[in-house]
Every structure is written in structure tokens, then in C-alpha cells.
Short mmCIF file of C-alpha atoms in Angstrom, two decimals:
data_model
loop_
_atom_site.label_atom_id
_atom_site.label_comp_id
_atom_site.label_asym_id
_atom_site.label_seq_id
_atom_site.Cartn_x
_atom_site.Cartn_y
_atom_site.Cartn_z
CA MET A 44 1.08 3.58 -51.68
CA MET A 45 0.15 3.06 -48.31
CA ALA A 46 2.67 5.39 -46.12
CA SER A 47 2.67 5.00 -42.34
CA SER A 48 2.34 8.50 -41.94
CA VAL A 49 0.93 11.68 -43.90
CA LEU A 50 1.03 15.39 -43.93
CA PHE A 51 -0.59 18.16 -45.74
CA LYS A 52 0.83 21.57 -45.39
CA ASN A 53 -0.57 24.87 -45.48
CA ALA A 54 -3.86 23.88 -47.62
CA THR A 55 -7.73 25.46 -47.02
CA VAL A 56 -8.71 22.77 -45.30
CA VAL A 57 -13.15 22.52 -45.91
CA THR A 58 -13.83 19.96 -43.19
CA MET A 59 -17.67 19.45 -44.11
CA ASP A 60 -17.45 19.45 -39.84
CA GLU A 61 -20.20 21.57 -38.88
CA ALA A 62 -18.51 22.34 -35.80
CA VAL A 63 -15.44 23.25 -37.23
CA GLY A 64 -15.83 24.83 -41.21
CA VAL A 65 -13.50 26.11 -43.72
CA LEU A 66 -9.66 26.47 -41.67
CA GLU A 67 -7.13 28.53 -44.07
CA HIS A 68 -3.16 27.55 -44.22
CA CYS A 69 -4.04 24.47 -41.93
CA ASP A 70 -2.31 21.39 -41.71
CA VAL A 71 -3.78 17.56 -41.72
CA LEU A 72 -1.99 14.46 -39.89
CA ILE A 73 -2.80 11.10 -40.91
CA GLU A 74 -1.15 8.07 -39.34
CA GLY A 75 -1.92 5.06 -40.79
CA ASN A 76 -5.93 5.22 -41.54
CA ILE A 77 -7.12 7.45 -39.37
CA ILE A 78 -6.99 10.84 -39.34
CA LYS A 79 -4.69 12.00 -36.39
CA CYS A 80 -4.84 15.68 -36.02
CA VAL A 81 -6.17 19.13 -37.83
CA GLY A 82 -4.45 22.07 -36.42
CA CYS A 83 -1.32 24.85 -38.07
CA SER A 84 1.83 24.77 -37.54
CA LEU A 85 1.75 20.84 -36.69
CA GLU A 86 5.19 19.16 -36.53
CA ARG A 87 6.18 15.49 -38.93
CA PRO A 88 6.37 13.06 -36.66
CA SER A 89 9.19 11.16 -38.71
CA ALA A 90 11.29 11.36 -41.86
CA GLU A 91 9.18 8.31 -42.57
CA THR A 92 6.28 10.92 -42.96
CA VAL A 93 5.41 11.41 -46.26
CA VAL A 94 4.53 15.64 -46.41
CA ILE A 95 2.03 16.85 -49.40
CA ASP A 96 2.36 20.54 -49.73
CA GLY A 97 -1.19 21.89 -49.50
CA THR A 98 -0.12 25.58 -50.58
CA ASN A 99 -2.74 27.52 -52.82
CA SER A 100 -4.85 23.90 -52.52
CA ILE A 101 -8.18 22.58 -51.09
CA LEU A 102 -8.29 19.31 -48.75
CA SER A 103 -11.77 18.27 -48.69
CA PRO A 104 -13.23 14.77 -47.99
CA GLY A 105 -13.48 12.19 -51.06
CA PHE A 106 -17.16 11.97 -52.55
CA VAL A 107 -19.93 9.49 -51.57
CA ASP A 108 -21.57 8.06 -54.91
CA THR A 109 -24.41 6.53 -54.04
CA HIS A 110 -25.38 4.77 -57.25
CA ARG A 111 -23.19 3.46 -59.92
CA HIS A 112 -23.45 0.92 -62.40
CA VAL A 113 -20.10 0.43 -62.61
CA TRP A 114 -19.74 -2.37 -65.48
CA GLN A 115 -20.95 -0.32 -67.88
CA GLN A 116 -17.39 1.20 -68.27
CA GLN A 117 -16.93 0.21 -71.75
CA LEU A 118 -19.86 1.00 -73.23
CA ARG A 119 -19.26 4.81 -72.62
CA THR A 120 -20.58 7.72 -75.25
CA ILE A 121 -23.07 4.87 -76.06
CA ALA A 122 -26.36 6.40 -74.42
CA GLY A 123 -25.58 10.51 -74.11
CA ASP A 124 -28.67 10.56 -76.70
CA PHE A 125 -31.20 7.71 -75.35
CA THR A 126 -33.82 7.76 -73.43
CA ILE A 127 -34.81 5.64 -70.76
CA PHE A 128 -36.05 2.66 -73.03
CA GLU A 129 -33.35 3.03 -75.75
CA TYR A 130 -31.69 2.30 -72.68
CA GLY A 131 -33.58 -0.12 -71.74
CA ALA A 132 -33.42 -2.08 -75.02
CA ASN A 133 -29.57 -1.17 -75.55
CA ILE A 134 -27.88 -1.30 -72.42
CA ARG A 135 -29.66 -3.64 -70.34
CA ASN A 136 -31.48 -5.88 -73.03
CA LYS A 137 -28.29 -6.56 -75.41
CA PHE A 138 -24.77 -5.04 -73.88
CA GLY A 139 -25.79 -6.30 -70.84
CA SER A 140 -26.60 -9.61 -72.05
CA CYS A 141 -22.65 -10.13 -73.72
CA TYR A 142 -20.41 -9.26 -71.09
CA THR A 143 -18.13 -12.43 -70.62
CA SER A 144 -16.40 -12.42 -66.62
CA HIS A 145 -13.54 -10.96 -67.63
CA ASP A 146 -15.09 -7.88 -69.18
CA VAL A 147 -16.85 -7.49 -65.94
CA TYR A 148 -13.52 -7.64 -64.21
CA LEU A 149 -12.27 -5.07 -66.60
CA ALA A 150 -15.19 -2.77 -66.02
CA GLU A 151 -15.33 -2.86 -62.51
CA LEU A 152 -11.72 -2.18 -62.14
CA CYS A 153 -11.59 0.64 -64.49
CA GLY A 154 -14.76 1.99 -63.77
CA ALA A 155 -14.04 2.35 -60.05
CA LEU A 156 -10.20 3.81 -61.34
CA GLU A 157 -12.05 6.58 -63.06
CA SER A 158 -13.99 7.46 -60.11
CA ILE A 159 -10.74 7.10 -57.64
CA ASP A 160 -9.10 10.03 -60.46
CA ALA A 161 -12.32 12.24 -60.26
CA GLY A 162 -12.39 12.29 -56.56
CA THR A 163 -14.49 9.64 -55.25
CA THR A 164 -13.30 7.68 -52.27
CA CYS A 165 -16.55 5.84 -51.92
CA LEU A 166 -19.27 4.35 -54.15
CA LEU A 167 -22.47 1.95 -54.12
CA ASP A 168 -21.86 -0.53 -57.17
CA HIS A 169 -25.81 -1.86 -58.03
CA SER A 170 -23.74 -4.33 -60.08
CA HIS A 171 -27.42 -6.03 -62.42
CA ILE A 172 -24.15 -7.67 -64.62
CA MET A 173 -24.91 -11.26 -62.56
CA ASN A 174 -24.77 -13.30 -65.94
CA SER A 175 -22.88 -16.41 -63.88
CA PRO A 176 -21.18 -16.61 -60.91
CA ALA A 177 -18.03 -16.20 -62.53
CA HIS A 178 -19.33 -12.64 -63.01
CA SER A 179 -20.37 -11.93 -59.92
CA ASN A 180 -16.74 -13.28 -58.82
CA ALA A 181 -15.22 -11.01 -61.15
CA ALA A 182 -16.82 -7.95 -60.38
CA VAL A 183 -16.26 -8.15 -56.44
CA ALA A 184 -12.45 -8.80 -57.46
CA GLY A 185 -12.22 -5.84 -59.93
CA LEU A 186 -13.91 -3.82 -57.35
CA ARG A 187 -11.21 -4.90 -54.42
CA ALA A 188 -8.31 -4.26 -56.91
CA SER A 189 -9.44 -0.74 -57.48
CA GLY A 190 -8.72 0.26 -53.72
CA ILE A 191 -12.16 2.17 -53.23
CA ARG A 192 -14.28 2.06 -50.22
CA GLY A 193 -17.86 0.76 -51.28
CA VAL A 194 -20.70 -1.38 -51.08
CA PHE A 195 -20.68 -4.07 -54.06
CA CYS A 196 -24.83 -4.71 -54.17
CA TYR A 197 -25.75 -7.85 -56.14
CA GLY A 198 -28.35 -7.14 -58.50
CA ALA A 199 -31.18 -10.07 -59.06
CA TYR A 200 -32.15 -8.52 -62.20
CA PRO A 201 -31.90 -11.22 -65.03
CA ASN A 202 -30.24 -9.74 -68.11
CA PRO A 203 -31.58 -11.77 -71.15
CA VAL A 204 -29.73 -14.66 -72.26
CA PHE A 205 -30.77 -15.30 -75.70
CA ALA A 206 -30.55 -18.41 -77.48
CA ASN A 207 -26.83 -17.98 -79.22
CA PRO A 208 -24.61 -19.50 -76.61
CA ALA A 209 -21.91 -17.01 -77.93
CA VAL A 210 -23.48 -14.06 -76.48
CA SER A 211 -22.62 -15.14 -72.94
CA ASP A 212 -20.15 -16.66 -71.13
CA GLY A 213 -20.63 -19.39 -68.21
CA SER A 214 -24.60 -18.23 -68.37
CA ALA A 215 -26.20 -20.09 -65.56
CA GLU A 216 -29.76 -19.40 -66.68
CA HIS A 217 -30.86 -22.57 -67.74
CA ARG A 218 -29.49 -24.11 -63.90
CA THR A 219 -32.72 -22.73 -61.85
CA ASP A 220 -34.68 -20.36 -61.43
CA ASP A 221 -33.48 -18.50 -58.46
CA TRP A 222 -30.29 -19.67 -59.24
CA ARG A 223 -28.71 -15.63 -58.37
CA ARG A 224 -30.06 -16.35 -54.40
CA GLU A 225 -27.90 -18.53 -54.02
CA ASP A 226 -24.95 -17.65 -56.11
CA ALA A 227 -25.76 -14.14 -53.80
CA LYS A 228 -25.18 -16.17 -50.49
CA ARG A 229 -21.91 -17.62 -51.74
CA VAL A 230 -20.67 -14.95 -52.96
CA ARG A 231 -21.50 -12.85 -49.22
CA GLU A 232 -19.76 -16.32 -47.40
CA GLU A 233 -16.80 -16.41 -50.06
CA HIS A 234 -15.98 -12.78 -50.19
CA PHE A 235 -17.64 -10.71 -47.67
CA ALA A 236 -17.19 -12.66 -44.34
CA SER A 237 -16.37 -9.36 -42.21
CA ASN A 238 -19.32 -7.29 -43.21
CA GLY A 239 -18.91 -4.38 -41.12
CA PRO A 240 -18.54 -0.81 -41.35
CA ASP A 241 -14.91 -1.18 -41.15
CA SER A 242 -14.54 -3.44 -43.82
CA LEU A 243 -13.43 -1.30 -47.14
CA LEU A 244 -15.54 -3.17 -49.51
CA ARG A 245 -19.09 -4.27 -48.40
CA PHE A 246 -21.61 -6.84 -49.61
CA GLY A 247 -25.12 -5.75 -50.28
CA TYR A 248 -28.37 -6.19 -52.25
CA ALA A 249 -30.64 -5.30 -55.31
CA PRO A 250 -33.63 -7.33 -55.68
CA THR A 251 -34.85 -7.00 -59.13
CA GLU A 252 -36.67 -3.80 -60.26
CA MET A 253 -38.85 -2.79 -57.39
CA GLU A 254 -41.78 -1.40 -59.21
CA ARG A 255 -41.44 -3.65 -62.07
CA THR A 256 -42.24 -6.63 -60.19
CA PRO A 257 -45.03 -7.83 -58.11
CA LEU A 258 -44.64 -6.55 -54.49
CA GLU A 259 -44.70 -9.36 -52.71
CA GLN A 260 -41.79 -10.30 -54.75
CA THR A 261 -40.12 -7.69 -53.56
CA ILE A 262 -41.08 -7.56 -50.09
CA GLU A 263 -39.40 -11.46 -50.35
CA GLU A 264 -36.53 -10.05 -51.74
CA ILE A 265 -35.48 -7.17 -49.79
CA ARG A 266 -36.23 -9.92 -46.43
CA PHE A 267 -33.96 -12.31 -47.82
CA GLY A 268 -31.37 -9.46 -48.52
CA GLN A 269 -31.81 -8.67 -45.18
CA SER A 270 -31.71 -12.18 -43.88
CA ILE A 271 -28.10 -13.02 -45.53
CA GLY A 272 -26.68 -9.80 -43.64
CA SER A 273 -26.33 -7.40 -46.65
CA ALA A 274 -24.64 -3.48 -45.43
CA LEU A 275 -27.01 -2.23 -47.88
CA ILE A 276 -30.20 -2.98 -49.79
CA THR A 277 -30.78 -0.69 -53.13
CA GLY A 278 -33.31 -0.03 -55.92
CA HIS A 279 -35.22 2.52 -58.06
CA VAL A 280 -37.74 3.53 -57.29
CA ALA A 281 -40.10 6.23 -57.55
CA MET A 282 -39.47 7.41 -61.37
CA GLY A 283 -41.93 10.43 -61.89
CA PRO A 284 -43.21 9.71 -65.94
CA LEU A 285 -42.61 6.32 -65.30
CA ASP A 286 -44.14 5.56 -61.61
CA ARG A 287 -46.50 3.17 -61.90
CA GLY A 288 -48.62 4.65 -58.52
CA ILE A 289 -48.05 1.79 -56.23
CA HIS A 290 -46.31 4.14 -53.65
CA LEU A 291 -43.76 0.57 -52.68
CA VAL A 292 -42.10 3.08 -50.04
CA ARG A 293 -45.53 3.10 -48.37
CA SER A 294 -46.10 -0.17 -48.85
CA LEU A 295 -42.48 -1.10 -47.37
CA ASP A 296 -43.06 1.23 -44.50
CA ASP A 297 -46.38 -1.02 -43.95
CA GLN A 298 -44.35 -3.80 -43.63
CA SER A 299 -41.98 -2.44 -41.09
CA LEU A 300 -39.50 -3.23 -43.91
CA LEU A 301 -37.75 0.36 -44.22
CA ASP A 302 -34.42 1.21 -42.03
CA SER A 303 -31.11 2.34 -42.71
CA ARG A 304 -29.68 -0.26 -44.84
CA MET A 305 -31.46 1.08 -47.57
CA LEU A 306 -30.81 3.31 -50.18
CA LEU A 307 -32.99 3.73 -52.66
CA SER A 308 -32.61 5.77 -56.08
CA HIS A 309 -34.17 7.94 -58.46
CA GLY A 310 -37.51 8.64 -56.13
CA ALA A 311 -38.96 11.87 -58.18
CA SER A 312 -42.77 11.03 -57.28
CA LEU A 313 -41.81 9.95 -53.73
CA THR A 314 -44.74 11.89 -51.42
CA PRO A 315 -43.91 13.89 -48.68
CA ALA A 316 -45.95 10.52 -46.70
CA GLU A 317 -43.23 8.47 -48.24
CA LEU A 318 -40.07 11.06 -47.92
CA THR A 319 -40.88 11.75 -44.35
CA ALA A 320 -41.36 7.79 -43.95
CA LEU A 321 -38.40 7.27 -45.23
CA ALA A 322 -36.68 9.64 -42.76
CA ASN A 323 -38.45 8.29 -39.79
CA SER A 324 -36.76 4.94 -40.21
CA GLY A 325 -33.40 6.44 -41.04
CA ALA A 326 -33.71 5.57 -44.78
CA SER A 327 -32.06 7.26 -48.10
CA VAL A 328 -32.39 8.78 -51.57
CA SER A 329 -29.95 9.17 -53.80
CA SER A 330 -30.10 11.62 -56.66
CA THR A 331 -28.35 10.87 -59.97
CA PRO A 332 -29.37 14.20 -61.58
CA SER A 333 -27.63 13.98 -65.49
CA THR A 334 -29.86 10.45 -66.22
CA GLU A 335 -32.88 11.89 -64.42
CA LEU A 336 -33.01 14.97 -66.07
CA GLN A 337 -32.17 13.56 -69.43
CA MET A 338 -34.62 10.01 -69.54
CA GLY A 339 -37.68 11.86 -68.14
CA MET A 340 -37.16 10.06 -64.62
CA GLY A 341 -38.20 13.82 -62.63
CA LEU A 342 -37.05 16.66 -61.09
CA PRO A 343 -34.19 14.97 -58.50
CA VAL A 344 -36.04 14.66 -55.48
CA ALA A 345 -32.57 15.36 -52.99
CA PHE A 346 -33.62 19.16 -51.90
CA LYS A 347 -37.29 18.01 -51.58
CA ALA A 348 -35.93 15.06 -49.52
CA GLU A 349 -33.96 17.11 -46.86
CA SER A 350 -36.77 19.23 -47.21
CA HIS A 351 -38.61 16.27 -45.49
CA GLY A 352 -35.55 15.01 -43.45
CA CYS A 353 -35.20 12.78 -45.43
CA THR A 354 -30.72 12.08 -45.86
CA ALA A 355 -29.90 12.88 -49.64
CA SER A 356 -27.12 11.77 -51.98
CA ILE A 357 -25.55 11.96 -55.05
CA GLY A 358 -24.74 9.54 -58.04
CA ALA A 359 -23.11 9.45 -61.28
CA ASP A 360 -25.46 6.48 -62.24
CA ILE A 361 -23.67 5.01 -65.54
CA THR A 362 -20.97 5.50 -67.72
CA SER A 363 -22.39 4.77 -70.69
CA ASN A 364 -24.19 7.77 -70.42
CA ASN A 365 -21.60 10.49 -68.61
CA PRO A 366 -18.42 10.17 -66.64
CA ALA A 367 -18.45 9.39 -62.72
CA ASP A 368 -17.73 13.04 -62.48
CA MET A 369 -19.34 14.11 -59.13
CA PHE A 370 -18.61 17.68 -59.60
CA ASP A 371 -20.84 17.56 -63.16
CA GLN A 372 -23.49 16.16 -60.94
CA MET A 373 -23.81 18.36 -57.71
CA ARG A 374 -23.54 21.22 -60.54
CA LEU A 375 -26.60 20.16 -62.50
CA LEU A 376 -28.49 18.90 -59.44
CA LEU A 377 -28.11 22.84 -58.09
CA GLN A 378 -28.57 24.88 -61.18
CA CYS A 379 -31.86 22.65 -61.97
CA GLN A 380 -33.56 22.96 -58.58
CA ARG A 381 -32.34 27.11 -58.45
CA TYR A 382 -34.36 27.19 -61.91
CA VAL A 383 -37.22 25.31 -60.40
CA ASP A 384 -37.13 27.43 -57.56
CA ALA A 385 -37.38 30.86 -59.43
CA GLY A 386 -40.06 29.87 -62.13
CA ASP A 387 -40.03 31.42 -65.90
CA VAL A 388 -41.90 34.45 -64.96
CA PRO A 389 -40.68 37.45 -63.41
CA PRO A 390 -39.77 38.48 -60.65
CA CYS A 391 -36.68 37.25 -60.36
CA PRO A 392 -35.44 36.32 -56.62
CA GLN A 393 -33.96 38.51 -54.88
CA THR A 394 -31.91 35.45 -53.27
CA LEU A 395 -31.02 32.08 -53.64
CA ASN A 396 -32.27 29.62 -51.25
CA ARG A 397 -30.02 26.64 -52.50
CA ARG A 398 -26.42 27.18 -51.62
CA CYS A 399 -23.39 24.95 -53.10
CA ALA A 400 -23.09 23.89 -49.54
CA GLN A 401 -25.85 22.37 -49.88
CA VAL A 402 -25.09 20.71 -52.28
CA LEU A 403 -21.09 19.87 -51.64
CA ARG A 404 -23.08 18.27 -48.14
CA MET A 405 -24.95 15.39 -50.13
CA ALA A 406 -21.78 14.55 -52.06
CA THR A 407 -19.72 14.11 -48.92
CA VAL A 408 -22.02 14.13 -45.64
CA GLY A 409 -24.72 12.86 -47.47
CA GLY A 410 -23.46 10.12 -49.18
CA SER A 411 -21.54 8.70 -45.39
CA LYS A 412 -24.51 9.00 -44.03
CA GLY A 413 -26.71 6.86 -46.81
CA MET A 414 -24.11 4.65 -46.77
CA GLY A 415 -24.21 4.00 -42.97
CA LEU A 416 -20.04 5.26 -42.54
CA GLU A 417 -20.76 8.80 -41.21
CA ALA A 418 -18.82 7.74 -38.14
CA LEU A 419 -15.93 6.60 -39.93
CA THR A 420 -15.82 9.22 -43.36
CA GLY A 421 -17.69 11.92 -44.80
CA THR A 422 -15.71 15.04 -42.80
CA ILE A 423 -12.65 15.78 -42.34
CA THR A 424 -12.37 15.12 -38.38
CA PRO A 425 -9.71 13.27 -36.24
CA GLY A 426 -10.45 10.07 -35.85
CA LYS A 427 -12.01 9.29 -38.82
CA ARG A 428 -10.48 7.25 -42.01
CA ALA A 429 -8.37 9.25 -44.32
CA ASP A 430 -10.82 9.59 -47.59
CA MET A 431 -9.78 12.60 -48.92
CA ILE A 432 -8.99 14.68 -52.08
CA LEU A 433 -6.51 17.69 -52.81
CA THR A 434 -7.68 20.01 -55.42
CA ARG A 435 -5.04 22.16 -56.35
CA CYS A 436 -5.62 26.36 -57.19
CA ASP A 437 -3.56 26.78 -59.54
CA SER A 438 -5.06 26.91 -63.03
CA LEU A 439 -6.32 29.91 -64.62
CA ARG A 440 -10.27 28.45 -64.22
CA MET A 441 -8.60 28.36 -60.33
CA THR A 442 -7.32 31.14 -59.62
CA PRO A 443 -8.27 33.07 -57.57
CA VAL A 444 -10.56 31.29 -54.99
CA HIS A 445 -12.45 33.53 -52.97
CA ASP A 446 -15.08 31.04 -51.55
CA PRO A 447 -13.55 27.48 -51.49
CA VAL A 448 -16.41 25.44 -51.41
CA ILE A 449 -17.92 27.48 -54.23
CA ALA A 450 -14.48 26.80 -55.70
CA LEU A 451 -15.34 23.30 -55.01
CA VAL A 452 -19.01 22.69 -56.66
CA MET A 453 -18.83 25.45 -59.17
CA TYR A 454 -15.07 25.58 -61.05
CA ALA A 455 -13.25 22.41 -60.18
CA HIS A 456 -12.88 19.56 -62.25
CA SER A 457 -11.73 16.40 -62.07
CA SER A 458 -8.02 16.97 -63.17
CA ASP A 459 -7.99 19.54 -60.68
CA ILE A 460 -7.30 16.54 -58.46
CA THR A 461 -3.79 15.74 -57.51
CA HIS A 462 -4.09 13.92 -54.78
CA VAL A 463 -7.01 11.07 -53.56
CA LEU A 464 -6.07 9.00 -50.44
CA VAL A 465 -9.07 6.37 -49.28
CA ASP A 466 -8.10 4.25 -46.19
CA GLY A 467 -5.00 6.37 -45.22
CA ALA A 468 -3.68 4.73 -49.12
CA VAL A 469 -2.29 7.03 -51.48
CA LEU A 470 -4.48 6.43 -54.67
CA LYS A 471 -3.68 9.25 -56.91
CA SER A 472 -0.27 11.07 -56.15
CA GLU A 473 0.56 14.22 -57.90
CA GLY A 474 -2.65 13.97 -60.38
CA GLU A 475 -0.86 10.40 -61.59
CA LEU A 476 -3.30 7.19 -60.59
CA GLN A 477 -1.57 4.21 -58.10
CA LEU A 478 -2.20 1.38 -58.67
CA PRO A 479 -0.41 -0.50 -55.64
CA TYR A 480 -3.61 -3.19 -55.02
CA LEU A 481 -2.77 -4.77 -58.17
CA GLN A 482 0.99 -4.35 -57.81
CA ARG A 483 0.33 -6.03 -54.32
CA ASP A 484 -1.19 -8.89 -56.64
CA GLY A 485 1.50 -8.89 -58.21
CA LYS A 486 -0.32 -8.11 -61.91
CA GLU A 487 0.80 -6.09 -64.81
CA ALA A 488 -0.13 -2.50 -62.75
CA SER A 489 -0.17 0.07 -66.03
CA LEU A 490 -2.59 2.60 -66.72
CA PRO A 491 -1.97 2.13 -70.58
CA LYS A 492 -2.59 -1.37 -70.65
CA LEU A 493 -5.75 -1.53 -68.82
CA LEU A 494 -6.97 1.18 -71.31
CA LYS A 495 -6.03 -1.43 -74.25
CA ASP A 496 -7.34 -4.20 -72.77
CA LEU A 497 -10.74 -2.02 -71.88
CA ARG A 498 -10.96 -1.28 -76.16
CA THR A 499 -10.34 -4.45 -76.59
CA SER A 500 -12.70 -6.11 -74.44
CA ALA A 501 -15.47 -3.08 -75.87
CA GLU A 502 -14.92 -4.55 -79.45
CA GLY A 503 -15.65 -8.16 -77.91
CA ILE A 504 -18.80 -7.18 -76.29
CA LEU A 505 -20.01 -5.06 -79.53
CA GLU A 506 -19.72 -7.81 -81.86
CA ARG A 507 -21.31 -10.26 -79.81
CA SER A 508 -23.71 -7.94 -79.49
CA LYS A 509 -24.46 -8.21 -83.51
CA LEU A 510 -26.45 -11.40 -82.32
CA VAL A 511 -28.83 -10.38 -80.47
CA ALA A 512 -32.10 -10.21 -82.52
CA GLU A 513 -34.02 -7.20 -82.37
CA ALA A 514 -37.50 -8.64 -82.37
CA GLU A 515 -35.78 -10.63 -78.60
CA ARG A 516 -34.82 -7.11 -77.25
CA ALA A 517 -37.54 -4.90 -78.15
CA LYS A 518 -40.22 -7.71 -76.53
CA SER A 519 -38.08 -7.62 -73.47
CA VAL A 520 -37.99 -4.44 -73.20
CA ARG A 521 -41.91 -4.01 -73.83
CA GLU A 522 -41.94 -6.14 -70.99
CA TYR A 523 -40.18 -3.94 -69.38
CA PHE A 524 -41.88 -1.08 -69.19
CA LYS A 525 -45.55 -3.30 -69.79
CA HIS A 526 -46.69 -1.90 -66.47
CA SER A 527 -45.62 1.87 -66.49
CA GLY A 528 -49.44 2.90 -68.84
CA THR A 529 -46.42 3.73 -71.41
#
């Protein structure tokens, strides 16, 4: 629902604007997609203005998820007990080969809708499911149909396409070795003619696994991504025990390839010098606490990165392993770092150096800055875009609230979010997802129907996966990790 103006009344506004802070009994007026005014006792501009009662509620910036593989929506719960090796063998090197383009469309649409439902208004989609040009088109269409803000990062990773042609529709692997490069250029030109910060969805690039390919290839792929006007370049780096010791970030700095368009994920084993190089260049890092802690990728780097002046943000990573819920990720990150700081031996800490406000800032301001959107999103500030969430404080879990920041980080759940606005459009209202972009396209816009289609899609993927020989995918994952010393 796009209203000409929206007025939130009497909310506790966690602005995340350092100059303003938290405002009690505050109103926020939105005109079109712009935050017009923040203050007390604002007048309703017209009878057409939608008024939303913020009493006993917290209004805050929407979350910015800076590392997601949105295509894995049909694989929910499969990777919950996986190691990184089992993840590679099964999710990346088996199921990823079995997606049709329609599967990709549903995954991207439903994955983005899940994010919106949980308060994420902007995400970076590291989309390594480009099995054919049809898959690329479907991924972009699915994200667009959700109405979310974000960057679609075209993934160069080649999902193994096994011999049986029933495993993947429209595969282009047989065409040329570099077909994805040509396809990325096509997608950029056809779907992202405008690719500036004002665009709701932008194009980015994700090179083939940066630390599993020769350095020369990684450098060349980054330069290619830059040459076609990618808004962001992203990739997995320095994954703790999996680190090959090549110090990729140092090499990229030596090649003058680090800049504000680069947002790297994981990074547990980045050295202080590399973090300083990222900070000096304007590049940033994204921590994904759930997968990093489970899959042996090392201690989340976010707090360490910030201590070296580097912008840190948070991502949910994979819904095959955990929900796309930034509340969960904030809590994991904060409590994990508090434990590491305290250690296992006495004395107990007398004060906590890691505060709830820090992780909330990473999940909002840090994400917007990492994605080059700090001038548009991340805070509730007049003149910025209206990307925000309203969280009710009228449940047993959320009553009473003495500190709204701590309430958001330590207590809130996605079910507490009643309203979500992206670029001024109300995409969740009174606790129910709205589907304005689907309705505008004249398609059947029913959440029950989408969920039914998603289940059918998942059944097809799992059925086709039976055609993938165990020996083939085991060989494939051995190749992937062959340089890691494991």
C-alpha cells in the first residue's frame, strides 16, 4: 500500500541518529517516500493521510541484512545440523543444481517477503544460483515483486550441473566457459539501466569464491564487476579455520581494488592490518553469527572490525540453516562477544563493554553505510527514505519496556512487528504482509497460495536431487576445499 502520506502518532522513536537519540511520545510524518518531520503533536496534513497509532510501540529504522543467499528458501531446516563441508556437498553442490528458474523466482520472492515480515527493509542478495539466463531473470523478478530495497549481486559461482538433463532446466553450462560474464552484462543492461542509490533494487557482483580460486582470477573478476557498473562487489573471505593464509584483502589493497563498493562477508581471520586497510578504503564487512558459529568459520569479526575503524554489519546468510531474523543475529553476536571478552576464569566482569546499542547500530546504520545508502536509510531523520518498522510492546514478553533499545535487541521477535515501510510503501500492516507489487502486476497475490507453491517447488527440488550421484557431489566438494588444508 502506497499512501500519499503516513503519520505515526505517539511512538517511542529510536531514531539511530546520534544527534537525536530516542524520542518518547513522538510523531513521524512521511510524505511519499520521504521522512518529512519528526516531532511531538504533529498535525495530520490531510484527510487522506494514513494515521498509525504508535502508543506502546517502538518505531525504528528497518534492518539492513548485508549477507543473504535468498535462493535457499525451499531448503529450510535442511542445514541446521550441517558442517561447512556438509553444506558445500549438499546445499551448494547438490540442491543448487536442481533449481528450475521458477524455483528461483519463488525462493527470491518468498525469501524477501520473510525478511520484510521480520523487519528487514534492505538486503544484499549474494545470488549464486545462476544456472542459466532464465534463472538470472527469475531471481531479479522475484526480488522486485517483493518490494524490498536491496542489491542483487550476480554470483559467478558455477553450481555443478551433472550429466542427467532432468536435474536443471535451461542450463547454459555447455555454451562457453565465460557465459555467466556475458549474462551478468546482459542482466545489468536489461534490468538495471538505472543503478544509483535512488534505485530501490540495484545490481552488484559476486565473483567466484574469492579464496578458492587463483588470485589472478579473483582480481580479474573484481575488475570485471567494477567495469559493468556494479553498485557493490561481495564475497566470502578469511573464514577462520578454513582460511588458506593467502591474505586476500592485503593483496586486493596492494592492487588498489578496495573501495566503498566492496562489502565482504565472514572475515574472522582478517588481520588488524587488513581491517585497517578496509577501514581506510571505505570497504566493510558483514558478520553472520549463526552460520559462522555453527560451521566453524571463526568468531564473528564485527566488534573487532569496528575497533579498527571498519564499518561492520550483520547478515542472516542462509534460511536452509536459520530464519532470516535479524533479532536472532543481533543477540547471537552480542552474547558471543560478551562471553569471549569475559573468558572462562575469574574474576567476572564488573561492567559490560559490549552494549545492545552497538549491535542495533550494526543492524541498521552499519548495514546502510556498508551498502552505500547512509544518506538515504539507516536512521529516522527528516529527508531520508521511509524505511522503518513499528514494534508493538503489548505482549507479556514486551511489557513493560524501560529501555527501548534493549527491548529491540534482547526481547523483540518478528511477530511483534506490526508495520513495515520500505521507501514509503506499507508492506506489513497490522501484523499482516501486504503484496502491493504482486497486485500491481495483476498476479494472484495470496500468501497461502505462495506458500503452497513453495512447498510444491521444494518437493520438486528434492525429487530431482535424487538423480545426483553421491560420488559426483563428494568429488565436487573435495575440489572446493582442496586448498584449505583439511
